[in-house]
JSON list of C-alpha atoms in Angstrom, two decimals:
[
{"chain": "J", "resi": 1, "resn": "MET", "atom": "CA", "xyz": [-28.34, -104.00, -125.70]},
{"chain": "J", "resi": 2, "resn": "ASP", "atom": "CA", "xyz": [-29.53, -107.45, -124.72]},
{"chain": "J", "resi": 3, "resn": "SER", "atom": "CA", "xyz": [-28.12, -108.78, -121.49]},
{"chain": "J", "resi": 4, "resn": "LYS", "atom": "CA", "xyz": [-26.09, -111.94, -121.96]},
{"chain": "J", "resi": 5, "resn": "GLU", "atom": "CA", "xyz": [-25.60, -114.69, -119.44]},
{"chain": "J", "resi": 6, "resn": "ILE", "atom": "CA", "xyz": [-21.99, -114.93, -118.38]},
{"chain": "J", "resi": 7, "resn": "VAL", "atom": "CA", "xyz": [-20.68, -118.46, -117.93]},
{"chain": "J", "resi": 8, "resn": "ILE", "atom": "CA", "xyz": [-17.57, -118.92, -115.80]},
{"chain": "J", "resi": 9, "resn": "LYS", "atom": "CA", "xyz": [-15.73, -122.22, -115.77]},
{"chain": "J", "resi": 10, "resn": "ILE", "atom": "CA", "xyz": [-14.91, -123.65, -112.38]},
{"chain": "J", "resi": 11, "resn": "CYS", "atom": "CA", "xyz": [-11.29, -124.09, -113.49]},
{"chain": "J", "resi": 12, "resn": "ASP", "atom": "CA", "xyz": [-11.05, -120.30, -113.85]},
{"chain": "J", "resi": 13, "resn": "LEU", "atom": "CA", "xyz": [-12.20, -119.85, -110.25]},
{"chain": "J", "resi": 14, "resn": "ASN", "atom": "CA", "xyz": [-10.00, -122.56, -108.75]},
{"chain": "J", "resi": 15, "resn": "PRO", "atom": "CA", "xyz": [-6.99, -120.28, -108.11]},
{"chain": "J", "resi": 16, "resn": "HIS", "atom": "CA", "xyz": [-9.22, -118.18, -105.84]},
{"chain": "J", "resi": 17, "resn": "VAL", "atom": "CA", "xyz": [-11.01, -120.96, -103.93]},
{"chain": "J", "resi": 18, "resn": "VAL", "atom": "CA", "xyz": [-8.34, -123.68, -103.63]},
{"chain": "J", "resi": 19, "resn": "CYS", "atom": "CA", "xyz": [-5.94, -123.94, -100.69]},
{"chain": "J", "resi": 20, "resn": "SER", "atom": "CA", "xyz": [-2.33, -123.83, -101.86]},
{"chain": "J", "resi": 21, "resn": "LEU", "atom": "CA", "xyz": [-1.25, -126.11, -98.99]},
{"chain": "J", "resi": 22, "resn": "CYS", "atom": "CA", "xyz": [-3.56, -129.09, -99.58]},
{"chain": "J", "resi": 23, "resn": "ALA", "atom": "CA", "xyz": [-4.71, -128.38, -103.18]},
{"chain": "J", "resi": 24, "resn": "GLY", "atom": "CA", "xyz": [-8.33, -128.84, -102.08]},
{"chain": "J", "resi": 25, "resn": "TYR", "atom": "CA", "xyz": [-11.23, -126.41, -101.82]},
{"chain": "J", "resi": 26, "resn": "PHE", "atom": "CA", "xyz": [-11.22, -124.23, -98.70]},
{"chain": "J", "resi": 27, "resn": "VAL", "atom": "CA", "xyz": [-12.59, -125.85, -95.56]},
{"chain": "J", "resi": 28, "resn": "ASP", "atom": "CA", "xyz": [-13.13, -123.35, -92.73]},
{"chain": "J", "resi": 29, "resn": "ALA", "atom": "CA", "xyz": [-11.45, -120.70, -94.88]},
{"chain": "J", "resi": 30, "resn": "THR", "atom": "CA", "xyz": [-8.97, -118.70, -92.79]},
{"chain": "J", "resi": 31, "resn": "THR", "atom": "CA", "xyz": [-7.20, -115.53, -93.88]},
{"chain": "J", "resi": 32, "resn": "ILE", "atom": "CA", "xyz": [-3.91, -114.06, -92.66]},
{"chain": "J", "resi": 33, "resn": "THR", "atom": "CA", "xyz": [-4.62, -110.46, -91.68]},
{"chain": "J", "resi": 34, "resn": "GLU", "atom": "CA", "xyz": [-1.11, -109.25, -92.60]},
{"chain": "J", "resi": 35, "resn": "CYS", "atom": "CA", "xyz": [-1.17, -110.29, -96.29]},
{"chain": "J", "resi": 36, "resn": "LEU", "atom": "CA", "xyz": [-4.79, -111.42, -96.85]},
{"chain": "J", "resi": 37, "resn": "HIS", "atom": "CA", "xyz": [-3.86, -114.83, -98.24]},
{"chain": "J", "resi": 38, "resn": "THR", "atom": "CA", "xyz": [-6.42, -117.53, -97.48]},
{"chain": "J", "resi": 39, "resn": "PHE", "atom": "CA", "xyz": [-6.01, -121.22, -96.58]},
{"chain": "J", "resi": 40, "resn": "CYS", "atom": "CA", "xyz": [-7.91, -124.05, -94.90]},
{"chain": "J", "resi": 41, "resn": "LYS", "atom": "CA", "xyz": [-7.89, -123.48, -91.15]},
{"chain": "J", "resi": 42, "resn": "SER", "atom": "CA", "xyz": [-6.33, -126.86, -90.35]},
{"chain": "J", "resi": 43, "resn": "CYS", "atom": "CA", "xyz": [-3.72, -126.43, -93.10]},
{"chain": "J", "resi": 44, "resn": "ILE", "atom": "CA", "xyz": [-2.44, -123.03, -92.00]},
{"chain": "J", "resi": 45, "resn": "VAL", "atom": "CA", "xyz": [-2.49, -123.90, -88.29]},
{"chain": "J", "resi": 46, "resn": "LYS", "atom": "CA", "xyz": [-0.41, -126.99, -88.98]},
{"chain": "J", "resi": 47, "resn": "TYR", "atom": "CA", "xyz": [1.94, -125.01, -91.24]},
{"chain": "J", "resi": 48, "resn": "PHE", "atom": "CA", "xyz": [2.58, -122.40, -88.53]},
{"chain": "J", "resi": 49, "resn": "GLN", "atom": "CA", "xyz": [3.86, -125.14, -86.23]},
{"chain": "J", "resi": 50, "resn": "THR", "atom": "CA", "xyz": [7.11, -125.12, -88.22]},
{"chain": "J", "resi": 51, "resn": "SER", "atom": "CA", "xyz": [7.14, -121.67, -89.83]},
{"chain": "J", "resi": 52, "resn": "LYS", "atom": "CA", "xyz": [6.21, -118.07, -88.98]},
{"chain": "J", "resi": 53, "resn": "ASN", "atom": "CA", "xyz": [5.96, -116.86, -92.60]},
{"chain": "J", "resi": 54, "resn": "CYS", "atom": "CA", "xyz": [3.10, -116.88, -95.10]},
{"chain": "J", "resi": 55, "resn": "PRO", "atom": "CA", "xyz": [3.44, -119.95, -97.37]},
{"chain": "J", "resi": 56, "resn": "MET", "atom": "CA", "xyz": [2.51, -117.87, -100.44]},
{"chain": "J", "resi": 57, "resn": "CYS", "atom": "CA", "xyz": [4.37, -114.56, -100.09]},
{"chain": "J", "resi": 58, "resn": "ASN", "atom": "CA", "xyz": [6.89, -115.51, -97.36]},
{"chain": "J", "resi": 59, "resn": "LEU", "atom": "CA", "xyz": [5.93, -112.45, -95.31]},
{"chain": "J", "resi": 60, "resn": "GLN", "atom": "CA", "xyz": [6.74, -112.86, -91.61]},
{"chain": "J", "resi": 61, "resn": "ILE", "atom": "CA", "xyz": [3.39, -112.98, -89.82]},
{"chain": "J", "resi": 62, "resn": "HIS", "atom": "CA", "xyz": [4.54, -112.79, -86.20]},
{"chain": "J", "resi": 63, "resn": "GLU", "atom": "CA", "xyz": [7.82, -113.47, -84.51]},
{"chain": "J", "resi": 64, "resn": "THR", "atom": "CA", "xyz": [6.38, -115.83, -81.90]},
{"chain": "J", "resi": 65, "resn": "GLN", "atom": "CA", "xyz": [2.56, -116.12, -82.23]},
{"chain": "J", "resi": 66, "resn": "PRO", "atom": "CA", "xyz": [1.47, -116.22, -85.90]},
{"chain": "J", "resi": 67, "resn": "LEU", "atom": "CA", "xyz": [-1.91, -117.71, -84.95]},
{"chain": "J", "resi": 68, "resn": "PHE", "atom": "CA", "xyz": [-2.92, -114.33, -83.51]},
{"chain": "J", "resi": 69, "resn": "ASN", "atom": "CA", "xyz": [-3.08, -112.99, -87.07]},
{"chain": "J", "resi": 70, "resn": "LEU", "atom": "CA", "xyz": [-5.55, -115.54, -88.42]},
{"chain": "J", "resi": 71, "resn": "ARG", "atom": "CA", "xyz": [-9.23, -114.78, -88.99]},
{"chain": "J", "resi": 72, "resn": "LEU", "atom": "CA", "xyz": [-12.03, -117.03, -90.22]},
{"chain": "J", "resi": 73, "resn": "ASP", "atom": "CA", "xyz": [-13.14, -115.85, -93.67]},
{"chain": "J", "resi": 74, "resn": "ARG", "atom": "CA", "xyz": [-16.83, -116.73, -93.74]},
{"chain": "J", "resi": 75, "resn": "THR", "atom": "CA", "xyz": [-17.45, -114.74, -96.91]},
{"chain": "J", "resi": 76, "resn": "MET", "atom": "CA", "xyz": [-14.90, -116.84, -98.78]},
{"chain": "J", "resi": 77, "resn": "GLN", "atom": "CA", "xyz": [-16.36, -120.04, -97.34]},
{"chain": "J", "resi": 78, "resn": "ASP", "atom": "CA", "xyz": [-19.83, -119.02, -98.53]},
{"chain": "J", "resi": 79, "resn": "ILE", "atom": "CA", "xyz": [-18.42, -118.43, -102.03]},
{"chain": "J", "resi": 80, "resn": "VAL", "atom": "CA", "xyz": [-16.88, -121.91, -102.05]},
{"chain": "J", "resi": 81, "resn": "ALA", "atom": "CA", "xyz": [-20.19, -123.43, -100.98]},
{"chain": "J", "resi": 82, "resn": "LYS", "atom": "CA", "xyz": [-21.97, -121.68, -103.84]},
{"chain": "J", "resi": 83, "resn": "VAL", "atom": "CA", "xyz": [-19.55, -122.57, -106.63]},
{"chain": "J", "resi": 84, "resn": "VAL", "atom": "CA", "xyz": [-18.78, -126.16, -105.56]},
{"chain": "J", "resi": 85, "resn": "PRO", "atom": "CA", "xyz": [-22.02, -128.20, -105.40]},
{"chain": "J", "resi": 86, "resn": "GLY", "atom": "CA", "xyz": [-22.20, -130.72, -102.57]},
{"chain": "J", "resi": 87, "resn": "ILE", "atom": "CA", "xyz": [-19.13, -129.54, -100.66]},
{"chain": "J", "resi": 88, "resn": "LEU", "atom": "CA", "xyz": [-21.14, -128.69, -97.53]},
{"chain": "J", "resi": 89, "resn": "GLU", "atom": "CA", "xyz": [-22.73, -132.14, -97.36]},
{"chain": "J", "resi": 90, "resn": "ALA", "atom": "CA", "xyz": [-19.40, -133.85, -98.03]},
{"chain": "J", "resi": 91, "resn": "GLU", "atom": "CA", "xyz": [-17.67, -131.89, -95.27]},
{"chain": "J", "resi": 92, "resn": "GLU", "atom": "CA", "xyz": [-20.47, -132.60, -92.78]},
{"chain": "J", "resi": 93, "resn": "THR", "atom": "CA", "xyz": [-20.14, -136.31, -93.58]},
{"chain": "J", "resi": 94, "resn": "ARG", "atom": "CA", "xyz": [-16.37, -136.26, -93.06]},
{"chain": "J", "resi": 95, "resn": "ARG", "atom": "CA", "xyz": [-16.71, -134.47, -89.72]},
{"chain": "J", "resi": 96, "resn": "ARG", "atom": "CA", "xyz": [-19.38, -136.85, -88.56]},
{"chain": "J", "resi": 97, "resn": "GLU", "atom": "CA", "xyz": [-17.18, -139.83, -89.44]},
{"chain": "J", "resi": 98, "resn": "PHE", "atom": "CA", "xyz": [-14.23, -138.19, -87.67]},
{"chain": "J", "resi": 99, "resn": "TYR", "atom": "CA", "xyz": [-16.16, -137.78, -84.40]},
{"chain": "J", "resi": 100, "resn": "GLU", "atom": "CA", "xyz": [-17.70, -141.23, -84.61]},
{"chain": "J", "resi": 101, "resn": "SER", "atom": "CA", "xyz": [-14.28, -142.86, -85.17]},
{"chain": "J", "resi": 102, "resn": "ARG", "atom": "CA", "xyz": [-13.13, -141.29, -81.89]},
{"chain": "J", "resi": 103, "resn": "GLY", "atom": "CA", "xyz": [-16.20, -142.23, -79.91]},
{"chain": "J", "resi": 104, "resn": "MET", "atom": "CA", "xyz": [-17.43, -138.64, -79.59]},
{"chain": "J", "resi": 105, "resn": "ALA", "atom": "CA", "xyz": [-21.15, -137.91, -79.43]},
{"chain": "J", "resi": 106, "resn": "VAL", "atom": "CA", "xyz": [-22.69, -136.53, -82.61]},
{"chain": "J", "resi": 107, "resn": "ILE", "atom": "CA", "xyz": [-26.21, -135.95, -83.87]},
{"chain": "J", "resi": 108, "resn": "LYS", "atom": "CA", "xyz": [-26.59, -138.86, -86.26]},
{"chain": "J", "resi": 109, "resn": "PRO", "atom": "CA", "xyz": [-28.70, -138.21, -89.38]},
{"chain": "J", "resi": 110, "resn": "SER", "atom": "CA", "xyz": [-30.79, -140.84, -91.07]},
{"chain": "J", "resi": 111, "resn": "GLN", "atom": "CA", "xyz": [-29.06, -142.93, -93.72]},
{"chain": "J", "resi": 112, "resn": "ASP", "atom": "CA", "xyz": [-31.63, -141.98, -96.33]},
{"chain": "J", "resi": 113, "resn": "GLU", "atom": "CA", "xyz": [-31.73, -138.21, -96.83]},
{"chain": "J", "resi": 114, "resn": "ASN", "atom": "CA", "xyz": [-34.83, -138.43, -99.02]},
{"chain": "J", "resi": 115, "resn": "GLU", "atom": "CA", "xyz": [-37.10, -135.64, -97.85]},
{"chain": "J", "resi": 116, "resn": "ASN", "atom": "CA", "xyz": [-40.21, -137.65, -98.71]},
{"chain": "J", "resi": 117, "resn": "GLU", "atom": "CA", "xyz": [-39.36, -140.21, -96.01]},
{"chain": "J", "resi": 118, "resn": "LYS", "atom": "CA", "xyz": [-39.66, -139.65, -92.27]},
{"chain": "J", "resi": 119, "resn": "PRO", "atom": "CA", "xyz": [-36.34, -140.04, -90.41]},
{"chain": "J", "resi": 120, "resn": "ALA", "atom": "CA", "xyz": [-36.28, -141.58, -86.96]},
{"chain": "J", "resi": 121, "resn": "LEU", "atom": "CA", "xyz": [-36.00, -138.50, -84.74]},
{"chain": "J", "resi": 122, "resn": "GLU", "atom": "CA", "xyz": [-36.99, -139.88, -81.35]},
{"chain": "J", "resi": 123, "resn": "ASN", "atom": "CA", "xyz": [-33.46, -140.49, -80.10]},
{"chain": "J", "resi": 124, "resn": "VAL", "atom": "CA", "xyz": [-32.35, -137.01, -81.17]},
{"chain": "J", "resi": 125, "resn": "VAL", "atom": "CA", "xyz": [-35.35, -135.04, -79.94]},
{"chain": "J", "resi": 126, "resn": "LYS", "atom": "CA", "xyz": [-35.40, -136.68, -76.50]},
{"chain": "J", "resi": 127, "resn": "ARG", "atom": "CA", "xyz": [-31.67, -136.48, -75.95]},
{"chain": "J", "resi": 128, "resn": "ASP", "atom": "CA", "xyz": [-30.22, -134.54, -73.01]},
{"chain": "J", "resi": 129, "resn": "TYR", "atom": "CA", "xyz": [-28.07, -131.71, -74.40]},
{"chain": "J", "resi": 130, "resn": "SER", "atom": "CA", "xyz": [-27.15, -130.10, -71.05]},
{"chain": "J", "resi": 131, "resn": "GLU", "atom": "CA", "xyz": [-23.53, -131.23, -71.34]},
{"chain": "J", "resi": 132, "resn": "TYR", "atom": "CA", "xyz": [-23.23, -129.30, -74.63]},
{"chain": "J", "resi": 133, "resn": "ARG", "atom": "CA", "xyz": [-24.66, -126.05, -73.24]},
{"chain": "J", "resi": 134, "resn": "ASN", "atom": "CA", "xyz": [-21.69, -123.87, -74.29]},
{"chain": "J", "resi": 135, "resn": "LEU", "atom": "CA", "xyz": [-20.68, -125.85, -77.37]},
{"chain": "J", "resi": 136, "resn": "TYR", "atom": "CA", "xyz": [-21.91, -123.28, -79.90]},
{"chain": "J", "resi": 137, "resn": "ARG", "atom": "CA", "xyz": [-20.90, -120.11, -78.02]},
{"chain": "J", "resi": 138, "resn": "ASP", "atom": "CA", "xyz": [-18.16, -119.07, -80.47]},
{"chain": "J", "resi": 139, "resn": "ASP", "atom": "CA", "xyz": [-19.93, -120.22, -83.66]},
{"chain": "J", "resi": 140, "resn": "GLU", "atom": "CA", "xyz": [-21.08, -118.04, -86.51]},
{"chain": "J", "resi": 141, "resn": "GLN", "atom": "CA", "xyz": [-24.57, -116.78, -85.64]},
{"chain": "J", "resi": 142, "resn": "VAL", "atom": "CA", "xyz": [-27.71, -116.73, -87.80]},
{"chain": "J", "resi": 143, "resn": "SER", "atom": "CA", "xyz": [-30.74, -114.48, -87.24]},
{"chain": "J", "resi": 144, "resn": "LEU", "atom": "CA", "xyz": [-34.11, -116.17, -87.77]},
{"chain": "J", "resi": 145, "resn": "CYS", "atom": "CA", "xyz": [-37.73, -115.14, -88.04]},
{"chain": "J", "resi": 146, "resn": "VAL", "atom": "CA", "xyz": [-39.91, -118.18, -87.32]},
{"chain": "J", "resi": 147, "resn": "GLU", "atom": "CA", "xyz": [-43.55, -117.76, -88.34]},
{"chain": "J", "resi": 148, "resn": "ARG", "atom": "CA", "xyz": [-46.62, -119.91, -88.83]},
{"chain": "J", "resi": 149, "resn": "TYR", "atom": "CA", "xyz": [-47.14, -121.02, -92.43]},
{"chain": "J", "resi": 150, "resn": "ASP", "atom": "CA", "xyz": [-49.89, -119.03, -94.14]},
{"chain": "J", "resi": 151, "resn": "GLU", "atom": "CA", "xyz": [-51.87, -121.36, -96.41]},
{"chain": "J", "resi": 152, "resn": "SER", "atom": "CA", "xyz": [-53.54, -118.40, -98.14]},
{"chain": "J", "resi": 153, "resn": "ASN", "atom": "CA", "xyz": [-50.18, -117.33, -99.58]},
{"chain": "J", "resi": 154, "resn": "MET", "atom": "CA", "xyz": [-49.34, -120.83, -100.81]},
{"chain": "J", "resi": 155, "resn": "GLU", "atom": "CA", "xyz": [-48.31, -120.91, -104.44]},
{"chain": "J", "resi": 156, "resn": "ASP", "atom": "CA", "xyz": [-49.69, -123.63, -106.67]},
{"chain": "J", "resi": 157, "resn": "ASN", "atom": "CA", "xyz": [-46.84, -125.93, -107.54]},
{"chain": "J", "resi": 158, "resn": "GLU", "atom": "CA", "xyz": [-46.28, -129.62, -108.10]},
{"chain": "J", "resi": 159, "resn": "GLU", "atom": "CA", "xyz": [-45.04, -130.22, -104.57]},
{"chain": "J", "resi": 160, "resn": "GLU", "atom": "CA", "xyz": [-48.20, -128.81, -103.03]},
{"chain": "J", "resi": 161, "resn": "ILE", "atom": "CA", "xyz": [-50.50, -130.55, -105.50]},
{"chain": "J", "resi": 162, "resn": "GLU", "atom": "CA", "xyz": [-48.95, -133.90, -104.57]},
{"chain": "J", "resi": 163, "resn": "ASN", "atom": "CA", "xyz": [-49.23, -133.07, -100.87]},
{"chain": "J", "resi": 164, "resn": "SER", "atom": "CA", "xyz": [-52.92, -133.55, -100.13]},
{"chain": "J", "resi": 165, "resn": "ARG", "atom": "CA", "xyz": [-52.59, -133.59, -96.34]},
{"chain": "J", "resi": 166, "resn": "THR", "atom": "CA", "xyz": [-54.52, -131.00, -94.36]},
{"chain": "J", "resi": 167, "resn": "THR", "atom": "CA", "xyz": [-52.63, -128.74, -92.01]},
{"chain": "J", "resi": 168, "resn": "GLU", "atom": "CA", "xyz": [-53.89, -128.16, -88.48]},
{"chain": "J", "resi": 169, "resn": "THR", "atom": "CA", "xyz": [-54.42, -124.84, -86.76]},
{"chain": "J", "resi": 170, "resn": "VAL", "atom": "CA", "xyz": [-51.59, -124.06, -84.38]},
{"chain": "J", "resi": 171, "resn": "GLY", "atom": "CA", "xyz": [-50.59, -121.05, -82.31]},
{"chain": "J", "resi": 172, "resn": "THR", "atom": "CA", "xyz": [-47.84, -118.52, -82.97]},
{"chain": "J", "resi": 173, "resn": "LEU", "atom": "CA", "xyz": [-44.63, -117.94, -81.07]},
{"chain": "J", "resi": 174, "resn": "SER", "atom": "CA", "xyz": [-44.68, -115.06, -78.59]},
{"chain": "J", "resi": 175, "resn": "LYS", "atom": "CA", "xyz": [-41.12, -114.26, -79.71]},
{"chain": "J", "resi": 176, "resn": "LYS", "atom": "CA", "xyz": [-40.63, -115.14, -83.36]},
{"chain": "J", "resi": 177, "resn": "TYR", "atom": "CA", "xyz": [-37.13, -113.69, -83.70]},
{"chain": "J", "resi": 178, "resn": "LEU", "atom": "CA", "xyz": [-34.16, -115.65, -82.47]},
{"chain": "J", "resi": 179, "resn": "ARG", "atom": "CA", "xyz": [-30.41, -115.90, -82.94]},
{"chain": "J", "resi": 180, "resn": "CYS", "atom": "CA", "xyz": [-28.68, -119.26, -83.07]},
{"chain": "J", "resi": 181, "resn": "SER", "atom": "CA", "xyz": [-25.56, -121.07, -84.19]},
{"chain": "J", "resi": 182, "resn": "ALA", "atom": "CA", "xyz": [-25.13, -121.62, -87.92]},
{"chain": "J", "resi": 183, "resn": "ARG", "atom": "CA", "xyz": [-24.56, -125.29, -87.03]},
{"chain": "J", "resi": 184, "resn": "MET", "atom": "CA", "xyz": [-27.97, -125.70, -85.41]},
{"chain": "J", "resi": 185, "resn": "MET", "atom": "CA", "xyz": [-30.11, -128.30, -87.17]},
{"chain": "J", "resi": 186, "resn": "VAL", "atom": "CA", "xyz": [-33.77, -128.11, -88.12]},
{"chain": "J", "resi": 187, "resn": "VAL", "atom": "CA", "xyz": [-34.50, -131.00, -85.75]},
{"chain": "J", "resi": 188, "resn": "GLN", "atom": "CA", "xyz": [-33.48, -128.77, -82.83]},
{"chain": "J", "resi": 189, "resn": "LEU", "atom": "CA", "xyz": [-35.81, -126.01, -84.05]},
{"chain": "J", "resi": 190, "resn": "LEU", "atom": "CA", "xyz": [-38.61, -128.59, -84.27]},
{"chain": "J", "resi": 191, "resn": "LYS", "atom": "CA", "xyz": [-37.98, -129.54, -80.65]},
{"chain": "J", "resi": 192, "resn": "LEU", "atom": "CA", "xyz": [-38.25, -125.86, -79.63]},
{"chain": "J", "resi": 193, "resn": "LEU", "atom": "CA", "xyz": [-41.53, -125.47, -81.52]},
{"chain": "J", "resi": 194, "resn": "ARG", "atom": "CA", "xyz": [-43.02, -128.56, -79.91]},
{"chain": "J", "resi": 195, "resn": "MET", "atom": "CA", "xyz": [-42.08, -127.26, -76.48]},
{"chain": "J", "resi": 196, "resn": "LYS", "atom": "CA", "xyz": [-43.24, -123.65, -76.99]},
{"chain": "J", "resi": 197, "resn": "LEU", "atom": "CA", "xyz": [-46.50, -124.49, -78.79]},
{"chain": "J", "resi": 198, "resn": "ASN", "atom": "CA", "xyz": [-47.35, -127.72, -76.90]},
{"chain": "J", "resi": 199, "resn": "ILE", "atom": "CA", "xyz": [-47.49, -129.78, -80.10]},
{"chain": "J", "resi": 200, "resn": "PRO", "atom": "CA", "xyz": [-48.14, -133.49, -79.34]},
{"chain": "J", "resi": 201, "resn": "GLU", "atom": "CA", "xyz": [-45.57, -136.05, -80.48]},
{"chain": "J", "resi": 202, "resn": "GLU", "atom": "CA", "xyz": [-48.09, -137.82, -82.73]},
{"chain": "J", "resi": 203, "resn": "LYS", "atom": "CA", "xyz": [-48.42, -134.70, -84.91]},
{"chain": "J", "resi": 204, "resn": "GLU", "atom": "CA", "xyz": [-45.91, -133.99, -87.65]},
{"chain": "J", "resi": 205, "resn": "VAL", "atom": "CA", "xyz": [-44.17, -130.60, -87.85]},
{"chain": "J", "resi": 206, "resn": "GLU", "atom": "CA", "xyz": [-42.42, -129.29, -90.98]},
{"chain": "J", "resi": 207, "resn": "ILE", "atom": "CA", "xyz": [-40.12, -126.33, -91.55]},
{"chain": "J", "resi": 208, "resn": "VAL", "atom": "CA", "xyz": [-40.51, -124.48, -94.84]},
{"chain": "J", "resi": 209, "resn": "CYS", "atom": "CA", "xyz": [-38.20, -121.96, -96.51]},
{"chain": "J", "resi": 210, "resn": "ASN", "atom": "CA", "xyz": [-39.01, -120.41, -99.88]},
{"chain": "J", "resi": 211, "resn": "GLU", "atom": "CA", "xyz": [-41.88, -122.90, -100.28]},
{"chain": "J", "resi": 212, "resn": "HIS", "atom": "CA", "xyz": [-39.45, -125.83, -99.90]},
{"chain": "J", "resi": 213, "resn": "VAL", "atom": "CA", "xyz": [-39.78, -128.34, -97.06]},
{"chain": "J", "resi": 214, "resn": "ILE", "atom": "CA", "xyz": [-36.42, -128.57, -95.25]},
{"chain": "J", "resi": 215, "resn": "HIS", "atom": "CA", "xyz": [-34.97, -131.90, -94.18]},
{"chain": "J", "resi": 216, "resn": "PRO", "atom": "CA", "xyz": [-34.75, -132.18, -90.36]},
{"chain": "J", "resi": 217, "resn": "PHE", "atom": "CA", "xyz": [-30.98, -132.73, -90.40]},
{"chain": "J", "resi": 218, "resn": "ARG", "atom": "CA", "xyz": [-30.08, -129.65, -92.46]},
{"chain": "J", "resi": 219, "resn": "THR", "atom": "CA", "xyz": [-28.12, -126.95, -90.66]},
{"chain": "J", "resi": 220, "resn": "MET", "atom": "CA", "xyz": [-29.08, -123.27, -90.58]},
{"chain": "J", "resi": 221, "resn": "LYS", "atom": "CA", "xyz": [-25.93, -122.51, -92.57]},
{"chain": "J", "resi": 222, "resn": "PHE", "atom": "CA", "xyz": [-26.99, -124.93, -95.31]},
{"chain": "J", "resi": 223, "resn": "ILE", "atom": "CA", "xyz": [-30.47, -123.37, -95.50]},
{"chain": "J", "resi": 224, "resn": "TRP", "atom": "CA", "xyz": [-29.01, -119.86, -95.52]},
{"chain": "J", "resi": 225, "resn": "ILE", "atom": "CA", "xyz": [-26.88, -120.66, -98.58]},
{"chain": "J", "resi": 226, "resn": "SER", "atom": "CA", "xyz": [-29.08, -123.06, -100.53]},
{"chain": "J", "resi": 227, "resn": "GLU", "atom": "CA", "xyz": [-32.60, -121.73, -99.85]},
{"chain": "J", "resi": 228, "resn": "TRP", "atom": "CA", "xyz": [-32.35, -118.22, -98.41]},
{"chain": "J", "resi": 229, "resn": "LEU", "atom": "CA", "xyz": [-29.61, -117.48, -101.00]},
{"chain": "J", "resi": 230, "resn": "ASN", "atom": "CA", "xyz": [-27.65, -115.15, -98.71]},
{"chain": "J", "resi": 231, "resn": "ARG", "atom": "CA", "xyz": [-30.34, -112.47, -98.63]},
{"chain": "J", "resi": 232, "resn": "ALA", "atom": "CA", "xyz": [-30.49, -109.90, -95.87]},
{"chain": "J", "resi": 233, "resn": "PRO", "atom": "CA", "xyz": [-31.23, -111.25, -92.37]},
{"chain": "J", "resi": 234, "resn": "PRO", "atom": "CA", "xyz": [-33.30, -112.41, -90.65]},
{"chain": "J", "resi": 235, "resn": "MET", "atom": "CA", "xyz": [-33.85, -115.67, -92.53]},
{"chain": "J", "resi": 236, "resn": "VAL", "atom": "CA", "xyz": [-37.59, -116.38, -92.59]},
{"chain": "J", "resi": 237, "resn": "LEU", "atom": "CA", "xyz": [-38.66, -119.93, -91.75]},
{"chain": "J", "resi": 238, "resn": "HIS", "atom": "CA", "xyz": [-42.26, -121.12, -91.58]},
{"chain": "J", "resi": 239, "resn": "TYR", "atom": "CA", "xyz": [-43.67, -124.04, -89.64]},
{"chain": "J", "resi": 240, "resn": "ARG", "atom": "CA", "xyz": [-46.80, -126.09, -90.30]},
{"chain": "J", "resi": 241, "resn": "VAL", "atom": "CA", "xyz": [-48.38, -128.98, -88.42]},
{"chain": "J", "resi": 242, "resn": "TYR", "atom": "CA", "xyz": [-50.13, -132.07, -89.74]},
{"chain": "J", "resi": 243, "resn": "GLY", "atom": "CA", "xyz": [-52.34, -134.45, -87.83]},
{"chain": "J", "resi": 244, "resn": "ALA", "atom": "CA", "xyz": [-51.38, -138.03, -87.09]},
{"chain": "J", "resi": 245, "resn": "SER", "atom": "CA", "xyz": [-51.33, -140.09, -90.29]}
]
């Protein structure tokens, strides 16, 4: 029997990935452990300020502290990111605008996200992050394997044919496995590579996943979902260095 491709309409999935409180797709999906109903984190926290019952089944969650029975549902959030194209980028933009409107420091991406153009990274790479040392302590963690790009295994494709630049020989990391926040950006990994491998500022460094060059302002979470496709950890990233153009 021939296998047939199954097409599912997004409207059929909406009841499972839409928050009943705000009627939008889950953002920071959070599940009540007592009844397993899921909502946006901000929606359910705000709702529990005036009620101690589940908004869907009316089950009493806790007599005094309903927030104790909430858990982030990262599996559900990953599902939403897969079935709703662009939701991750849209949410990152909204959060960035939220922090900027309140005068809070954020890592500001370039206005043009075109991967063929070089963003201005100097202000980000040279910034002092000591005040944010414990900012990511409670974040979701991602396991990485960071290796030097092997040109001998390069597949012939249009991207590589167009890219006629010659890579330079560079060393390997003494410890290629690391664990980091899912919110960490590629630009921060580039800074680590420059420091560990003594790569001069005039040389260009790229991160590659699945033969795709990753934009410096993509997060590890974004790469995990869009390029690594939720395969088993660690997520393998390769780095390559080009001489000054």
